[in-house]
Short mmCIF file of C-alpha atoms in Angstrom, two decimals:
data_model
loop_
_atom_site.label_atom_id
_atom_site.label_comp_id
_atom_site.label_asym_id
_atom_site.label_seq_id
_atom_site.Cartn_x
_atom_site.Cartn_y
_atom_site.Cartn_z
CA MET A 4 145.90 59.25 81.64
CA SER A 5 143.24 61.04 83.46
CA GLU A 6 143.69 58.37 86.06
CA THR A 7 146.64 60.40 87.14
CA LYS A 8 145.08 63.86 87.52
CA THR A 9 144.13 65.16 90.98
CA PHE A 10 140.26 65.93 91.60
CA GLU A 11 140.84 69.56 91.38
CA GLN A 12 142.72 68.83 87.49
CA LYS A 13 139.80 66.81 86.43
CA MET A 14 137.24 69.78 88.10
CA ALA A 15 139.13 72.16 85.91
CA ARG A 16 139.00 70.34 82.78
CA LEU A 17 135.58 69.71 82.80
CA GLU A 18 134.99 73.32 83.41
CA GLU A 19 136.99 74.42 80.48
CA ILE A 20 134.81 71.59 78.20
CA VAL A 21 131.94 73.08 79.18
CA LYS A 22 133.26 76.53 78.36
CA LEU A 23 134.49 75.41 75.09
CA LEU A 24 131.69 73.64 73.95
CA GLU A 25 129.36 76.53 75.05
CA SER A 26 131.58 79.13 73.13
CA GLY A 27 130.40 77.04 69.89
CA THR A 28 133.91 77.54 67.98
CA VAL A 29 134.38 73.72 68.12
CA GLN A 30 133.83 71.81 65.02
CA LEU A 31 131.32 68.93 65.69
CA ASP A 32 133.18 66.09 65.26
CA LYS A 33 135.82 67.73 67.72
CA SER A 34 132.80 68.69 69.95
CA LEU A 35 131.75 64.76 70.33
CA THR A 36 135.26 63.86 71.62
CA LEU A 37 134.97 66.70 74.28
CA TYR A 38 132.06 65.44 74.87
CA GLU A 39 133.30 62.14 75.84
CA GLU A 40 135.67 63.21 77.36
CA GLY A 41 133.45 65.35 79.66
CA SER A 42 131.05 62.79 80.49
CA LEU A 43 133.82 60.46 81.49
CA LEU A 44 135.39 63.19 83.72
CA ALA A 45 131.61 63.89 85.50
CA SER A 46 131.26 60.03 86.36
CA GLU A 47 135.33 59.96 87.60
CA LEU A 48 134.46 62.86 89.63
CA ALA A 49 131.29 61.59 90.97
CA LYS A 50 132.73 58.28 91.74
CA THR A 51 135.54 59.66 93.72
CA LEU A 52 133.43 61.93 95.60
CA ASN A 53 131.05 58.89 96.50
CA GLU A 54 134.29 56.48 97.34
CA ALA A 55 136.31 59.03 98.98
CA LYS A 56 136.65 58.51 102.60
CA ILE A 57 138.31 61.15 105.01
CA LYS A 58 141.61 60.59 106.56
CA ILE A 59 142.69 62.16 110.01
CA GLU A 60 145.64 62.10 111.52
CA GLU A 61 146.93 63.22 114.88
CA ILE A 62 150.52 65.15 115.24
CA THR A 63 151.67 65.95 118.65
CA THR A 64 154.54 68.29 119.46
CA LYS A 65 156.80 68.03 122.50
CA THR A 66 155.76 71.22 124.13
CA ASN A 67 152.24 70.34 124.02
CA GLU A 68 152.39 68.14 127.28
CA MET B 10 110.60 124.45 167.92
CA ASN B 11 110.65 125.37 164.16
CA ASP B 12 107.37 124.45 162.42
CA GLU B 13 109.06 124.43 158.88
CA PHE B 14 109.90 120.72 157.45
CA VAL B 15 110.11 119.17 153.84
CA SER B 16 108.80 115.91 152.94
CA VAL B 17 111.39 112.75 152.60
CA SER B 18 110.29 113.16 148.87
CA LYS B 19 111.28 116.68 148.49
CA LEU B 20 114.74 115.84 150.35
CA ASN B 21 115.86 112.96 148.02
CA GLU B 22 114.68 115.00 144.77
CA TYR B 23 117.02 118.00 146.41
CA VAL B 24 120.03 115.61 147.01
CA LYS B 25 119.65 113.86 144.07
CA SER B 26 119.53 116.78 142.31
CA TYR B 27 122.42 118.33 144.15
CA LEU B 28 124.18 115.11 143.21
CA ASP B 29 123.42 115.18 139.82
CA GLN B 30 125.02 118.83 139.00
CA ASN B 31 128.13 117.75 140.69
CA LYS B 32 130.58 117.59 137.93
CA ILE B 33 133.28 115.14 139.82
CA LEU B 34 130.29 112.61 140.56
CA ASN B 35 128.81 112.83 137.22
CA ASN B 36 131.96 111.11 135.57
CA ILE B 37 133.79 108.97 138.37
CA ARG B 38 135.61 105.98 137.97
CA VAL B 39 135.68 103.53 141.12
CA ARG B 40 137.51 100.17 141.23
CA GLY B 41 135.96 97.05 143.47
CA GLU B 42 135.43 93.65 143.38
CA VAL B 43 131.87 92.74 142.71
CA LEU B 44 129.45 91.19 145.09
CA ASN B 45 125.89 90.01 144.99
CA ILE B 46 125.11 90.20 141.46
CA LYS B 47 121.98 90.02 140.18
CA THR B 48 121.11 90.30 136.64
CA TYR B 49 117.75 90.76 134.45
CA PRO B 50 117.18 90.84 131.09
CA THR B 51 117.86 94.56 130.62
CA SER B 52 120.10 95.39 133.61
CA ALA B 53 122.56 94.21 136.34
CA TYR B 54 122.81 95.25 140.35
CA PHE B 55 125.45 94.26 142.12
CA LEU B 56 127.68 95.98 144.68
CA ILE B 57 131.21 96.71 144.73
CA LYS B 58 133.67 96.66 147.92
CA ASP B 59 137.33 97.69 148.32
CA GLU B 60 140.08 96.18 150.52
CA GLN B 61 138.41 97.99 153.71
CA ASP B 62 135.14 96.31 152.83
CA ALA B 63 133.33 99.95 151.81
CA ARG B 64 130.69 99.21 149.34
CA ILE B 65 128.49 100.89 146.93
CA SER B 66 125.69 99.72 145.02
CA VAL B 67 126.04 99.78 141.25
CA VAL B 68 123.24 99.18 138.78
CA MET B 69 124.17 98.68 135.32
CA PHE B 70 121.63 99.26 132.00
CA TYR B 71 122.93 96.50 129.37
CA ARG B 72 122.03 99.09 126.30
CA GLY B 73 125.48 100.42 125.14
CA PHE B 74 127.08 97.66 126.78
CA ASN B 75 129.25 95.00 124.59
CA ALA B 76 127.84 91.58 125.28
CA GLN B 77 130.82 90.60 127.50
CA LYS B 78 129.53 92.59 130.17
CA ASP B 79 126.91 89.62 130.57
CA LYS B 80 129.25 87.79 131.64
CA LEU B 81 130.23 89.85 135.13
CA LYS B 82 130.41 87.66 137.97
CA ASP B 83 131.22 88.05 141.71
CA GLY B 84 134.82 88.26 142.59
CA ASP B 85 135.62 90.13 139.28
CA ASP B 86 137.99 93.02 139.73
CA ILE B 87 136.75 95.81 137.64
CA ILE B 88 136.63 99.65 137.51
CA VAL B 89 132.92 101.20 136.68
CA THR B 90 132.91 104.26 135.25
CA GLY B 91 129.43 106.37 135.88
CA GLN B 92 127.73 108.75 137.69
CA VAL B 93 126.64 108.69 141.39
CA SER B 94 123.03 109.55 142.02
CA LEU B 95 120.47 108.79 144.05
CA TYR B 96 117.58 106.49 144.03
CA PRO B 97 114.61 108.50 145.36
CA LYS B 98 112.48 105.91 146.58
CA GLY B 99 115.31 103.96 148.67
CA GLY B 100 116.99 107.21 149.69
CA THR B 101 120.42 105.24 148.56
CA TYR B 102 122.80 106.49 146.83
CA GLN B 103 124.30 104.43 143.84
CA LEU B 104 126.60 104.30 141.11
CA ILE B 105 125.02 104.24 137.52
CA ALA B 106 127.56 102.90 135.40
CA ARG B 107 128.39 103.66 132.32
CA GLU B 108 131.23 101.52 131.33
CA VAL B 109 132.55 98.56 133.02
CA GLU B 110 136.10 97.32 132.59
CA TYR B 111 138.24 94.38 134.33
CA PHE B 112 141.33 96.25 136.43
CA GLY B 113 144.42 95.98 134.50
CA GLU B 114 142.32 95.90 131.31
CA GLY B 115 142.97 99.48 129.97
CA ALA B 116 146.96 98.79 130.35
CA LYS B 117 146.41 95.54 128.73
CA LEU B 118 144.08 97.41 125.84
CA LEU B 119 147.14 99.79 125.15
CA ALA B 120 149.97 97.67 125.36
CA LEU B 121 148.29 95.69 122.40
CA LYS B 122 147.24 98.86 120.57
CA LYS B 123 150.93 99.65 120.70
CA LEU B 124 151.87 96.09 119.73
CA LYS B 125 149.51 96.12 116.75
CA GLU B 126 150.87 99.29 115.07
CA LYS B 127 154.24 98.09 115.58
CA LEU B 128 153.46 94.84 113.69
CA ALA B 129 151.36 96.84 111.17
CA LYS B 130 154.33 98.83 110.18
CA THR B 131 156.47 96.07 109.42
CA GLY B 132 153.75 95.01 106.80
CA ILE B 133 152.76 91.59 107.73
CA PHE B 134 149.04 92.67 107.97
CA ASP B 135 149.27 94.06 104.45
CA GLU B 136 146.23 93.21 102.05
CA SER B 137 149.38 92.37 99.51
CA LYS B 138 150.38 89.47 102.10
CA LYS B 139 147.05 88.01 102.24
CA ARG B 140 146.90 84.52 100.24
CA ALA B 141 143.76 83.17 98.35
CA ILE B 142 142.48 80.13 100.12
CA PRO B 143 142.35 77.06 97.45
CA ARG B 144 138.82 76.24 96.20
CA PHE B 145 139.89 72.45 96.19
CA ALA B 146 141.83 72.26 99.65
CA THR B 147 142.65 68.77 99.87
CA ARG B 148 145.35 68.90 103.10
CA ILE B 149 144.03 70.41 105.72
CA GLY B 150 146.02 71.46 108.89
CA VAL B 151 144.23 72.15 111.96
CA ILE B 152 146.16 73.60 114.91
CA SER B 153 143.76 73.59 118.25
CA GLY B 154 143.32 72.70 121.76
CA LYS B 155 143.63 69.11 122.78
CA ASP B 156 140.51 67.15 122.40
CA SER B 157 138.71 70.87 121.93
CA ALA B 158 135.22 71.17 121.01
CA ALA B 159 136.71 73.78 118.03
CA TRP B 160 138.35 70.89 116.76
CA ALA B 161 134.84 68.44 117.16
CA ASP B 162 133.43 71.18 115.20
CA ILE B 163 136.06 71.21 112.49
CA ARG B 164 136.59 67.74 112.18
CA GLN B 165 132.72 66.91 111.98
CA ASN B 166 131.83 69.64 109.37
CA ILE B 167 135.17 68.80 107.22
CA THR B 168 134.17 64.88 107.42
CA ARG B 169 130.56 65.54 106.60
CA ARG B 170 131.43 68.04 103.39
CA TYR B 171 134.66 66.70 102.09
CA PRO B 172 135.35 63.11 102.04
CA LEU B 173 138.16 63.61 99.85
CA ALA B 174 140.03 65.43 102.37
CA GLU B 175 143.33 64.69 104.54
CA VAL B 176 143.15 66.46 107.81
CA PHE B 177 146.36 66.87 109.96
CA TYR B 178 145.58 67.86 113.19
CA PHE B 179 148.11 69.52 115.60
CA PRO B 180 146.72 69.52 119.00
CA CYS B 181 148.35 72.20 121.54
CA LEU B 182 147.70 74.62 124.44
CA VAL B 183 145.47 77.35 123.55
CA GLN B 184 144.99 79.09 127.14
CA GLY B 185 147.35 80.04 129.33
CA SER B 186 151.02 81.39 129.86
CA ASP B 187 152.68 78.49 127.95
CA ALA B 188 150.32 78.53 125.28
CA PRO B 189 152.00 81.06 122.74
CA LYS B 190 154.94 78.55 123.06
CA SER B 191 153.07 75.59 122.55
CA VAL B 192 150.74 77.03 119.35
CA ILE B 193 154.26 78.05 118.12
CA SER B 194 155.65 74.37 117.80
CA ALA B 195 152.36 72.95 116.59
CA PHE B 196 152.46 75.58 113.73
CA ILE B 197 156.16 74.84 112.89
CA LYS B 198 155.19 71.16 112.86
CA SER B 199 152.45 71.98 110.92
CA GLN B 200 155.05 73.70 108.40
CA THR B 201 156.68 70.08 107.52
CA PHE B 202 153.63 68.75 106.18
CA ASP B 203 152.78 69.67 102.50
CA LEU B 204 149.20 71.55 103.22
CA ASP B 205 146.90 73.60 101.21
CA VAL B 206 145.47 75.15 103.86
CA LEU B 207 146.10 75.71 107.92
CA ILE B 208 143.18 76.37 110.35
CA ILE B 209 143.61 78.11 113.86
CA ALA B 210 141.06 77.62 116.15
CA ARG B 211 139.76 78.33 119.39
CA GLY B 212 135.91 78.63 120.68
CA GLY B 213 134.95 81.88 122.32
CA GLY B 214 136.48 82.88 125.84
CA SER B 215 137.21 86.26 128.01
CA SER B 216 139.84 88.51 126.38
CA ASP B 217 141.98 86.94 129.19
CA ASP B 218 141.74 83.49 127.54
CA LEU B 219 142.29 84.37 123.86
CA TRP B 220 145.35 86.81 125.22
CA ALA B 221 148.05 83.91 123.78
CA PHE B 222 146.59 84.57 120.36
CA ASN B 223 148.13 88.14 120.66
CA ASP B 224 151.70 86.92 121.33
CA GLU B 225 154.05 89.17 119.73
CA SER B 226 156.24 86.08 118.67
CA LEU B 227 153.57 83.97 117.66
CA ILE B 228 152.49 86.51 114.99
CA LEU B 229 155.72 87.10 113.70
CA LYS B 230 156.34 82.97 113.46
CA LEU B 231 152.57 83.11 111.78
CA SER B 232 153.81 85.89 109.20
CA GLU B 233 156.42 83.32 107.89
CA ARG B 234 153.77 81.15 106.68
CA LYS B 235 153.83 78.42 103.73
CA THR B 236 150.11 77.79 103.79
CA PRO B 237 147.50 80.24 103.53
CA LEU B 238 145.85 80.39 107.27
CA ILE B 239 142.49 80.74 108.34
CA SER B 240 141.89 82.03 111.89
CA ALA B 241 138.67 81.03 113.87
CA VAL B 242 139.68 82.65 117.44
CA GLY B 243 136.75 83.34 120.07
CA HIS B 244 134.16 84.92 118.68
CA GLU B 245 132.51 87.20 115.97
CA VAL B 246 133.43 90.33 118.52
CA ASP B 247 136.62 88.97 119.67
CA THR B 248 139.58 90.51 117.53
CA THR B 249 143.06 88.98 118.16
CA LEU B 250 146.36 89.71 116.55
CA VAL B 251 146.29 86.57 114.96
CA ASP B 252 142.97 87.46 112.97
CA TYR B 253 145.01 90.13 111.52
CA VAL B 254 147.83 88.08 110.07
CA SER B 255 146.02 85.44 108.79
CA ASP B 256 144.50 85.38 105.09
CA LEU B 257 141.05 84.72 106.27
CA ARG B 258 139.34 85.27 109.74
CA VAL B 259 136.20 83.43 110.70
CA SER B 260 133.93 83.41 113.88
CA THR B 261 133.38 80.43 114.06
CA PRO B 262 135.25 76.79 113.87
CA THR B 263 132.57 75.31 111.59
CA ALA B 264 133.19 78.65 109.61
CA ALA B 265 136.59 77.95 109.29
CA ALA B 266 136.00 74.22 107.92
CA GLU B 267 133.06 75.64 105.93
CA ARG B 268 135.63 78.16 104.15
CA ALA B 269 138.39 75.46 104.09
CA VAL B 270 136.83 72.60 102.12
CA GLU B 271 133.96 72.72 99.54
CA ASN B 272 131.18 70.65 100.20
CA GLN B 273 130.23 67.75 98.21
CA LEU B 274 126.73 68.12 97.66
CA ASP B 275 127.70 71.45 95.93
CA LEU B 276 130.61 69.69 94.35
CA MET B 277 128.01 66.86 93.03
CA GLN B 278 125.59 69.53 92.23
CA ASP B 279 128.50 71.15 89.99
CA ILE B 280 129.60 68.03 88.51
CA ASN B 281 125.93 67.29 86.98
CA ASN B 282 125.19 71.09 86.04
CA ASN B 283 128.30 70.65 83.81
CA LEU B 284 127.25 67.25 82.33
CA GLU B 285 124.09 68.72 81.58
CA ARG B 286 125.53 71.92 80.02
CA ILE B 287 127.55 69.72 77.84
CA LYS B 288 124.76 67.95 76.55
CA LEU B 289 122.71 70.92 76.27
CA SER B 290 125.75 72.41 74.15
CA ILE B 291 126.21 69.16 71.64
CA SER B 292 122.63 69.15 70.81
CA ASN B 293 122.75 72.58 69.95
CA LEU B 294 125.72 71.90 68.04
CA SER B 295 123.95 69.70 66.03
CA ASP B 296 120.97 71.25 65.70
CA LYS B 297 122.91 73.29 64.30
CA ALA B 298 124.70 71.19 61.75
CA SER B 299 121.64 69.45 60.96
CA ASP B 300 119.89 72.76 60.34
CA LYS B 301 122.96 73.46 58.05
CA LEU B 302 122.30 70.00 56.29
CA ARG B 303 118.98 70.62 55.56
CA ASN B 304 119.80 74.07 54.27
CA LEU B 305 122.18 72.64 51.87
CA ALA B 306 120.30 70.10 50.61
CA ASN B 307 117.40 72.36 49.81
CA ARG B 308 119.45 73.98 47.76
CA PRO B 309 118.12 74.38 44.07
CA VAL B 310 121.37 72.69 42.62
CA LEU B 311 120.97 69.79 44.78
CA ILE B 312 117.15 69.51 44.34
CA ASN B 313 117.45 69.50 40.65
CA PRO B 314 120.53 68.49 39.22
CA ILE B 315 119.45 69.13 35.66
CA ASN B 316 119.73 72.86 36.55
CA ILE B 317 123.60 72.26 36.61
CA ILE B 318 124.00 71.10 32.82
CA THR B 319 120.61 73.35 31.47
CA PRO B 320 123.30 76.26 30.75
CA TYR B 321 125.38 74.03 28.53
CA PHE B 322 122.09 72.63 26.45
CA ASN B 323 121.20 76.32 26.40
CA LYS B 324 124.85 76.79 24.98
CA ILE B 325 124.72 73.88 22.31
CA ASN B 326 121.40 75.14 21.19
CA ASP B 327 122.26 78.66 20.52
CA LEU B 328 125.73 77.51 19.10
CA SER B 329 123.59 75.15 16.37
CA LEU B 330 121.19 78.15 15.63
CA ARG B 331 124.01 79.95 14.80
CA LEU B 332 125.61 77.37 12.39
CA GLY B 333 121.66 77.52 10.90
CA THR B 334 120.73 75.33 7.80
CA ASN B 335 124.23 74.74 6.43
CA PHE B 336 124.60 72.45 9.30
CA ASP B 337 121.56 70.55 8.67
CA ARG B 338 121.96 70.01 4.93
CA THR B 339 125.00 68.96 5.45
CA TYR B 340 123.75 66.49 8.20
CA HIS B 341 120.86 65.37 5.97
CA ASN B 342 123.13 64.61 2.88
CA TYR B 343 125.19 62.64 4.84
CA SER B 344 121.85 60.66 6.44
CA GLN B 345 120.84 60.23 2.95
CA LYS B 346 124.04 58.60 2.03
CA ILE B 347 124.12 56.36 4.74
CA THR B 348 120.48 55.14 4.07
CA LEU B 349 121.51 54.36 0.59
CA SER B 350 124.26 52.52 1.20
CA ARG B 351 122.53 50.54 3.62
CA GLU B 352 119.59 49.68 0.98
CA ARG B 353 121.92 48.76 -1.26
CA MET B 354 124.01 46.53 0.95
CA ARG B 355 120.88 44.59 1.65
CA ASN B 356 119.85 44.08 -1.93
CA LYS B 357 123.58 42.71 -2.53
CA GLN B 358 122.75 39.93 0.52
CA ILE B 359 119.24 39.29 -0.99
CA ILE B 360 121.24 38.53 -4.65
CA LEU B 361 124.07 36.23 -2.94
CA TYR B 362 121.66 34.47 -0.84
CA ASN B 363 119.24 33.56 -3.60
CA LYS B 364 122.41 32.21 -5.52
CA LYS B 365 123.24 30.29 -2.43
CA GLU B 366 120.12 28.62 -2.19
CA GLU B 367 120.01 27.62 -5.98
CA LEU B 368 123.28 26.29 -5.75
CA PHE B 369 122.22 24.42 -2.57
CA LYS B 370 119.25 22.75 -4.33
CA ASN B 371 121.66 21.93 -6.96
CA LEU B 372 124.05 19.95 -4.82
CA ASN B 373 121.20 18.06 -3.00
CA THR B 374 119.74 16.97 -6.46
CA SER B 375 123.43 15.32 -7.29
CA LEU B 376 123.67 13.75 -3.98
CA LEU B 377 120.06 12.44 -4.05
CA ALA B 378 121.64 11.01 -7.38
CA LEU B 379 124.38 9.34 -5.41
CA SER B 380 122.28 7.82 -3.10
CA PRO B 381 122.76 3.84 -3.01
CA LEU B 382 118.44 3.64 -2.52
CA ASN B 383 118.19 5.26 -5.87
CA VAL B 384 120.58 2.56 -7.31
CA LEU B 385 118.59 -0.24 -5.60
CA GLU B 386 115.32 1.32 -7.45
CA ARG B 387 116.98 0.60 -10.23
CA GLY B 388 117.44 -3.15 -9.97
CA TYR B 389 120.77 -3.02 -8.41
CA ALA B 390 121.43 -5.26 -4.99
CA PHE B 391 124.34 -5.06 -2.41
CA ILE B 392 125.31 -7.97 -0.31
CA SER B 393 126.32 -7.89 3.44
CA ASP B 394 126.98 -10.68 5.72
CA LYS B 395 123.99 -11.85 8.47
CA ASP B 396 125.26 -9.06 10.61
CA ASN B 397 124.51 -6.39 7.83
CA GLN B 398 128.44 -5.55 7.61
CA VAL B 399 128.65 -4.89 3.77
CA ILE B 400 130.64 -6.97 1.60
CA ARG B 401 132.25 -5.06 -1.05
CA ASP B 402 135.52 -8.14 -2.10
CA PRO B 403 133.81 -11.27 -2.94
CA ASN B 404 136.92 -12.95 -1.69
CA ASN B 405 135.37 -12.43 1.85
CA ILE B 406 132.62 -14.54 0.34
CA LYS B 407 132.87 -18.26 1.26
CA VAL B 408 130.59 -21.07 -0.22
CA GLY B 409 127.96 -22.61 2.31
CA GLN B 410 128.18 -19.07 3.82
CA ASP B 411 124.90 -17.33 4.55
CA ILE B 412 124.54 -13.69 3.09
CA ILE B 413 121.87 -11.03 2.76
CA ALA B 414 121.11 -9.45 -0.67
CA HIS B 415 119.86 -5.82 -0.09
CA MET B 416 117.13 -4.71 -2.80
CA TYR B 417 114.94 -1.95 -3.15
CA LYS B 418 112.48 -2.44 -0.15
CA HIS B 419 113.44 -6.23 0.55
CA GLN B 420 115.97 -8.25 2.00
CA ILE B 421 117.10 -11.78 0.77
CA ILE B 422 118.43 -14.24 2.52
CA ALA B 423 120.43 -16.55 1.05
CA THR B 424 123.20 -19.20 1.10
CA VAL B 425 126.20 -19.41 -1.47
CA LYS B 426 126.30 -22.32 -3.76
CA GLU B 427 129.06 -21.45 -5.51
CA LYS B 428 131.71 -19.07 -6.52
CA LYS B 429 132.52 -17.88 -9.99
CA GLU B 430 134.73 -15.42 -11.48
CA ASN B 431 133.88 -13.30 -14.46
CA GLU B 432 135.64 -14.44 -17.80
#
């Protein structure tokens, strides 16, 4: 499911997980699930950054010439 | 002949003070074309001449001028505002410039000021119209001069910073009378793309060079944007109306790229930071949990479970005490009865056993009496065939047959001579 999320959404989720865990209000078993999700997100994000290649497109309009 | 005279110095000083005190010459505006300009670190010297080729030297001390005045060059049509004074050493008079402007600039600046006020009244420059530049802009539009240095800077910086970006470059004219129309076309085209942020960039230049970015129809068009807009036109000191209408104004194309996209190194650090924080939180949580567990395990009830039932024991003891000797006696009686009964039962069993043993002895004696061996002892014998099969019926004995007579401790093997039935 996380595959369909954008980089931005994943980053936001990661930050949300950090906040949740740091709040200390999460049950231990739930926090382990969050931890798994968080580490997965972090590695996905790093992978995305490492493997991305910039796309550049030039769009000309009539009045330019 | 008059003997009275003055020194050259005196004369020059006198003329200088005469000029300096003249109110008109103290603050005069002179128009002319720049000629023979010589620049030094702190000042510039040049001539200005008019159509009749009349000339005057001008000295310009940089202090107090803005940076653009460094670029003054021969042939520029300018208006110098300053003071006419005399250079005592040369005996020449000159114009000391306080302010230099390009001819026509004043009128242009005034028109620009009026346009800015007019547009401001429509509300398009209002803070409330400003959009936030998104943190993770991925689709970036760039409107810039065709193959310009500004575009090269932006392209290079976005590529370096954020490889996830998709950059859409809309080249256009950024200088000259056709520039506003060209920028508008590029802008209209850019709005058909689903962009996260749009950059309008142009490198530095004279105020004339940048004039296209003060165009009223361009500014109005830009105010209809769907995309957050970053403007990077000219240098820090140059402000155009595009800067007022844009959501963010930066001073260089590189700065525009930096504001448009995150730096992947920072992002990587953010990701790692977040991961570290998650790990730390988890280890804190599990430390807390194990502390809690240890606390629970150290509760008296779990260390000494007997403590749970101790109160019940105490209660039973208490109750027993209260029941007192009555209880004890009753119990004692019962236990005596049981012991007695058990004793009796044991005695009965012994008697029974003895009887049975006697009976068994008797039986054994009788059995012994019945044994054929005892009979043999008394002189009897029994007969069997040679295979030791007992022969009970004399009819089964034939004359001439070998038989065995079994006597006490002996076997007598015989052959039958005759068979006779007793009378």
